[in-house]
Coordinates of C-alpha atoms and ligand atoms in Angstrom, one line a residue:
M12 CA 40.8 117.9 97.4
A13 CA 43.7 115.8 95.3
R14 CA 42.0 116.4 92.3
R15 CA 45.3 117.6 90.5
Y16 CA 48.8 116.5 90.1
Q17 CA 50.6 116.9 93.7
S18 CA 54.5 116.6 93.4
K19 CA 56.2 115.2 96.2
L20 CA 57.7 118.6 96.9
T21 CA 56.3 120.6 99.9
W22 CA 56.4 124.3 100.6
D23 CA 59.3 123.7 103.2
D24 CA 61.5 121.8 100.7
V25 CA 61.7 124.9 98.8
T26 CA 65.1 126.2 100.3
P27 CA 68.0 127.5 97.8
E28 CA 69.9 124.1 98.8
H29 CA 66.7 122.2 97.6
L30 CA 66.6 124.1 94.6
F31 CA 70.4 123.6 93.9
L32 CA 70.2 119.7 94.5
N33 CA 67.1 119.8 92.4
R34 CA 68.9 121.3 89.7
R35 CA 71.8 119.4 89.6
Q36 CA 69.2 116.4 89.2
I37 CA 67.0 118.1 86.4
M38 CA 70.4 118.3 84.9
A39 CA 71.6 114.7 85.4
G40 CA 68.0 113.6 84.3
T41 CA 67.6 115.2 81.2
G42 CA 71.2 115.8 80.0
A43 CA 72.7 119.0 78.5
L44 CA 69.8 120.0 76.9
L45 CA 67.8 121.6 79.7
G46 CA 71.0 121.8 81.9
A47 CA 71.9 124.5 79.5
G48 CA 68.6 126.1 79.5
L49 CA 68.8 126.4 83.4
I50 CA 72.2 128.0 83.7
G51 CA 73.9 128.1 80.3
G52 CA 75.5 131.0 78.8
T53 CA 78.3 133.3 80.2
A54 CA 76.0 135.8 81.1
Q55 CA 74.0 133.2 83.1
A56 CA 76.9 131.4 85.1
Q57 CA 77.1 134.0 88.0
D58 CA 73.0 134.2 87.8
V59 CA 71.7 131.9 90.2
L60 CA 68.2 130.8 89.2
E61 CA 66.6 132.1 92.6
P62 CA 62.7 131.4 92.0
N63 CA 60.6 134.4 93.1
T64 CA 58.4 133.9 95.5
W65 CA 54.7 132.3 95.6
E66 CA 53.4 135.6 96.6
E67 CA 55.2 137.4 93.8
I68 CA 54.5 135.0 91.0
T69 CA 50.3 134.8 91.9
T70 CA 49.8 138.5 92.7
Y71 CA 51.6 140.1 89.5
N72 CA 49.7 138.3 86.7
N73 CA 48.6 139.2 83.1
Y74 CA 45.0 137.5 82.4
Y75 CA 43.0 139.9 80.7
E76 CA 40.2 138.1 81.1
F77 CA 40.0 138.8 84.6
G78 CA 40.9 142.5 84.0
T79 CA 44.0 144.5 82.9
G80 CA 45.7 145.5 86.0
K81 CA 48.3 143.5 87.6
T82 CA 46.6 142.6 90.6
D83 CA 43.1 142.3 88.8
P84 CA 43.8 138.2 88.2
S85 CA 44.4 137.4 91.9
A86 CA 41.5 139.4 92.9
N87 CA 38.9 138.0 90.4
A88 CA 39.9 134.9 89.1
H89 CA 38.7 132.8 91.6
T90 CA 35.4 132.7 89.9
L91 CA 36.8 130.4 87.3
T92 CA 35.5 126.8 87.9
T93 CA 38.2 124.5 87.2
S94 CA 36.6 121.2 88.2
P95 CA 35.4 119.5 86.0
W96 CA 37.6 120.8 83.3
A97 CA 38.3 119.2 79.6
V98 CA 40.4 119.6 76.6
E99 CA 39.0 119.3 73.1
I100 CA 41.9 118.1 70.9
D101 CA 41.2 118.2 67.1
G102 CA 42.4 119.2 63.9
M103 CA 45.2 116.4 61.9
V104 CA 45.4 114.0 64.9
D105 CA 44.8 110.3 65.1
N106 CA 42.8 110.6 68.3
P107 CA 40.5 113.6 68.3
G108 CA 38.2 113.9 71.0
T109 CA 37.4 115.6 74.5
Y110 CA 39.9 114.8 77.4
S111 CA 39.1 115.3 80.7
F112 CA 41.7 116.6 82.8
E113 CA 42.1 113.6 84.9
D114 CA 42.5 111.5 81.5
I115 CA 45.4 113.9 80.6
M116 CA 47.3 113.6 83.7
A117 CA 47.2 109.8 83.7
G118 CA 48.8 109.7 80.6
V119 CA 51.9 112.1 81.4
E120 CA 54.5 112.5 83.9
V121 CA 55.0 115.5 85.7
E122 CA 58.2 117.1 87.0
E123 CA 59.5 120.5 88.1
R124 CA 61.0 122.9 85.5
I125 CA 62.4 126.2 87.1
Y126 CA 62.3 128.6 84.3
R127 CA 63.4 132.0 83.4
F128 CA 59.7 133.9 82.2
R129 CA 60.1 137.1 80.3
C130 CA 56.8 139.2 79.5
V131 CA 56.9 141.4 76.7
E132 CA 56.6 144.5 79.0
A133 CA 59.9 144.1 79.8
W134 CA 59.7 142.6 83.5
S135 CA 60.8 139.1 84.4
M136 CA 60.8 136.3 87.1
V137 CA 61.9 133.0 87.7
I138 CA 59.2 130.4 88.2
P139 CA 59.5 126.9 89.5
W140 CA 56.6 125.3 87.4
N141 CA 55.1 121.5 87.6
G142 CA 54.4 120.5 84.6
F143 CA 54.6 117.8 81.6
E144 CA 56.2 118.1 78.2
L145 CA 53.5 119.0 75.6
A146 CA 55.1 116.2 73.0
D147 CA 54.1 113.8 75.6
L148 CA 50.4 114.5 75.3
L149 CA 50.8 115.5 71.6
A150 CA 52.2 111.7 71.0
R151 CA 49.2 110.5 72.8
V152 CA 46.8 111.7 70.5
G153 CA 48.8 111.1 67.5
V154 CA 49.8 113.8 65.2
Q155 CA 49.3 113.2 61.6
D156 CA 51.5 113.8 58.8
G157 CA 51.2 117.3 57.3
A158 CA 50.4 119.0 60.4
R159 CA 52.8 122.1 61.1
Y160 CA 51.2 124.0 63.9
V161 CA 49.6 124.1 67.2
A162 CA 46.5 126.2 67.8
F163 CA 45.6 126.7 71.4
E164 CA 42.3 128.5 73.0
T165 CA 41.5 129.8 76.5
A166 CA 38.1 129.0 77.8
L167 CA 35.9 132.1 77.3
R168 CA 33.1 132.2 80.1
P169 CA 31.3 135.8 80.3
D170 CA 29.8 134.3 83.2
E171 CA 32.9 133.7 85.2
M172 CA 35.3 136.2 83.6
P173 CA 34.3 139.9 84.2
G174 CA 37.2 141.1 81.9
V175 CA 35.8 139.6 78.7
R176 CA 33.0 142.1 78.6
V177 CA 35.6 144.6 77.6
P178 CA 36.9 144.3 73.9
V179 CA 40.6 144.5 74.7
L180 CA 41.3 141.3 72.6
D181 CA 39.0 139.1 70.3
W182 CA 38.1 136.6 72.7
P183 CA 38.9 133.7 73.2
Y184 CA 42.3 134.3 73.7
R185 CA 44.1 132.7 71.3
E186 CA 47.8 131.5 70.6
G187 CA 49.7 129.1 68.3
L188 CA 53.2 127.4 67.8
R189 CA 55.1 125.9 65.3
L190 CA 54.9 122.0 65.3
D191 CA 58.7 121.6 66.2
E192 CA 58.4 124.4 68.8
A193 CA 55.6 122.5 70.2
M194 CA 57.0 119.3 70.3
H195 CA 60.5 120.8 72.1
P196 CA 61.3 119.6 75.3
L197 CA 61.4 122.8 77.1
T198 CA 57.8 123.5 76.3
I199 CA 55.4 122.5 78.7
M200 CA 52.0 122.4 80.0
A201 CA 52.2 123.8 83.8
T202 CA 49.7 122.8 85.8
G203 CA 51.3 123.3 89.3
I204 CA 53.7 126.1 91.0
Y205 CA 56.1 125.3 93.9
G206 CA 54.6 121.9 94.0
R207 CA 50.6 123.2 94.7
D208 CA 48.1 123.4 92.3
I209 CA 48.5 126.2 89.5
P210 CA 46.1 129.0 91.0
N211 CA 43.5 130.4 88.8
Q212 CA 45.3 133.6 88.0
N213 CA 48.2 131.9 86.8
G214 CA 46.0 129.6 84.3
A215 CA 44.5 126.6 86.0
P216 CA 44.3 124.0 85.6
M217 CA 46.4 123.7 82.6
R218 CA 48.6 126.5 81.0
L219 CA 51.3 126.6 78.0
V220 CA 55.0 127.6 79.0
V221 CA 57.4 128.3 76.4
P222 CA 60.6 129.8 78.2
W223 CA 62.1 131.3 75.2
K224 CA 59.3 133.3 73.9
Y225 CA 57.5 136.7 75.2
G226 CA 55.1 135.6 78.1
F227 CA 51.9 136.2 76.0
K228 CA 52.7 133.1 73.8
S229 CA 52.3 131.0 77.1
I230 CA 48.3 131.0 77.0
K231 CA 46.4 130.2 80.3
S232 CA 43.4 127.8 81.0
I233 CA 43.3 125.9 77.7
V234 CA 40.5 124.4 76.6
R235 CA 41.1 123.5 72.9
I236 CA 44.1 122.3 71.1
T237 CA 43.9 122.1 67.3
L238 CA 46.6 120.7 65.0
T239 CA 46.7 122.3 61.6
D240 CA 48.8 122.6 58.7
E241 CA 48.6 126.8 58.2
E242 CA 49.9 129.3 60.6
P243 CA 46.9 130.0 63.0
P244 CA 45.6 133.4 64.1
T245 CA 46.9 134.7 67.8
S246 CA 45.3 137.1 69.7
W247 CA 47.8 139.7 70.0
N248 CA 49.1 139.3 66.6
M249 CA 45.2 140.0 65.7
A250 CA 44.8 143.2 68.1
N251 CA 48.2 144.8 66.6
A252 CA 50.2 142.7 64.1
R253 CA 53.2 145.3 63.9
E254 CA 53.7 145.0 67.5
Y255 CA 53.2 141.2 68.2
G256 CA 54.6 138.9 65.5
F257 CA 54.0 135.3 65.5
Y258 CA 57.2 134.1 66.4
S259 CA 57.7 136.3 69.4
N260 CA 60.7 134.9 70.5
V261 CA 62.8 137.0 73.0
N262 CA 65.4 138.8 70.9
P263 CA 66.8 142.2 72.5
N264 CA 67.8 142.9 69.1
V265 CA 64.6 143.7 68.0
P266 CA 62.6 146.6 70.0
H267 CA 58.8 146.5 70.4
R268 CA 57.5 149.2 68.4
R269 CA 57.0 151.4 71.6
W270 CA 60.3 150.3 73.9
S271 CA 63.5 148.7 74.1
Q272 CA 63.7 145.0 74.8
D273 CA 67.5 145.2 75.7
S274 CA 66.6 144.9 79.4
E275 CA 64.2 143.8 81.9
R276 CA 63.1 144.7 85.4
R277 CA 63.5 141.4 87.8
I278 CA 60.2 141.3 89.9
G279 CA 60.7 141.4 93.5
G280 CA 63.6 142.3 95.5
G281 CA 61.8 145.6 96.6
L282 CA 64.3 148.4 96.8
F283 CA 66.8 146.1 95.2
A284 CA 64.8 145.4 92.2
R285 CA 67.4 145.1 89.3
R286 CA 67.4 145.9 85.5
V287 CA 69.3 143.2 83.8
P288 CA 70.5 142.8 80.4
T289 CA 67.9 140.5 78.5
L290 CA 69.5 137.5 76.7
M291 CA 68.8 135.9 73.1
F292 CA 66.0 133.6 73.5
N293 CA 65.6 134.4 77.3
G294 CA 68.7 132.5 78.0
Y295 CA 67.7 129.4 76.0
E296 CA 69.6 129.6 73.0
E297 CA 71.9 126.8 73.3
D298 CA 68.8 124.6 73.3
V299 CA 66.5 126.5 70.7
A300 CA 68.4 128.7 68.3
S301 CA 68.7 125.5 65.6
L302 CA 65.0 125.9 65.3
Y303 CA 65.3 129.1 63.4
D304 CA 68.1 128.2 61.5
G305 CA 68.1 130.2 58.1
M306 CA 65.3 132.5 59.3
D307 CA 65.8 136.4 59.6
L308 CA 64.5 137.2 63.2
S309 CA 64.2 140.5 62.7
E310 CA 61.6 139.9 60.1
N311 CA 60.2 136.9 61.8
Y312 CA 59.5 138.7 65.4
Ligands
LIG10 N1 46.6 133.7 78.8 C1 45.4 134.2 78.8 N2 44.4 133.6 78.2 N3 44.8 135.8 78.8 C2 46.0 136.4 79.3 O1 45.7 137.9 79.3 N4 48.4 136.9 79.0 C3 49.9 136.5 78.9 C4 49.8 135.0 79.2 N5 49.1 134.1 79.2 C5 47.3 135.9 79.1 C6 47.5 134.9 78.5 C7 50.8 137.4 79.3 S1 50.7 138.9 78.3 C8 51.7 136.8 80.0 S2 53.0 138.1 80.4 C9 51.7 135.8 80.8 O2 50.4 134.8 80.7 C10 51.7 135.9 82.0 O3 51.6 134.8 83.3 P1 51.6 134.7 84.5 O4 50.5 135.6 84.9 O5 51.7 133.5 85.0 O6 52.7 135.4 85.0

């Protein structure tokens, strides 16, 4: 069923050579901004962004609505109905309303973005997402003057989500960004991985990806987007404000209250799995550091 966007990329195309060429195309297409994010910085110069396998990306997940174990989402998330799907867009916008998935996809351009992904639990992957810039969707609905934040909500369906019977978090899962973070060209709504529809366990049919922030900011299966002038409440911050700040930028200099954040375990590679140093803003410093000029990033963690 070709309901969702399919890129022209097929599984067989995903070879290192293809990725190399693709990376150059992306750099040529969007200029230094994204290029720097993909390769930038001295530490990353030798670090070829070799994506994790489909298997790794889709079987080692966090999606607490389907259980707290890493393999629970891939085992349980098939129960989520993702078609039809609609997203309510409300608050300080010119065109509030309930937009169907198809309607949203008709107005945006989907591209491949190979991003580093860093979980607050100190593991990481490289994921070839297919998605569109959130800024394109926000432009379409018309952000009103005075809006300063964007709030997001995941679907809450007790009949389809066995994990929400357990009050690990105050459901629905909620996240938020400052408007300039949401409008940044690195911020995407992902709808695919490796050119295939995004699987339920990774947040079908549409999930946020903010590559310079800890993974929990990248909220899955979004049903509501609200433009507001107040910093919105977020699930992890509500659960434990000392450990999870609103910003949650990847910052190796600010330890989590219970563990260090200065290195990470690369998922995959079996016996050769490596621990590598964590990079400021997850390697996207050149692209995003200016968003936080003048802010104390140890206070605003
Ligand atoms: N979104 C929802 N709705 N529920 C969740 O439990 N987990 C977050 C984030 N988005 C989560 C979520 C966390 S902690 C991480 S690390 C990433 O999803 C994991 O994304 P992935 O499974 O696609 O790698």
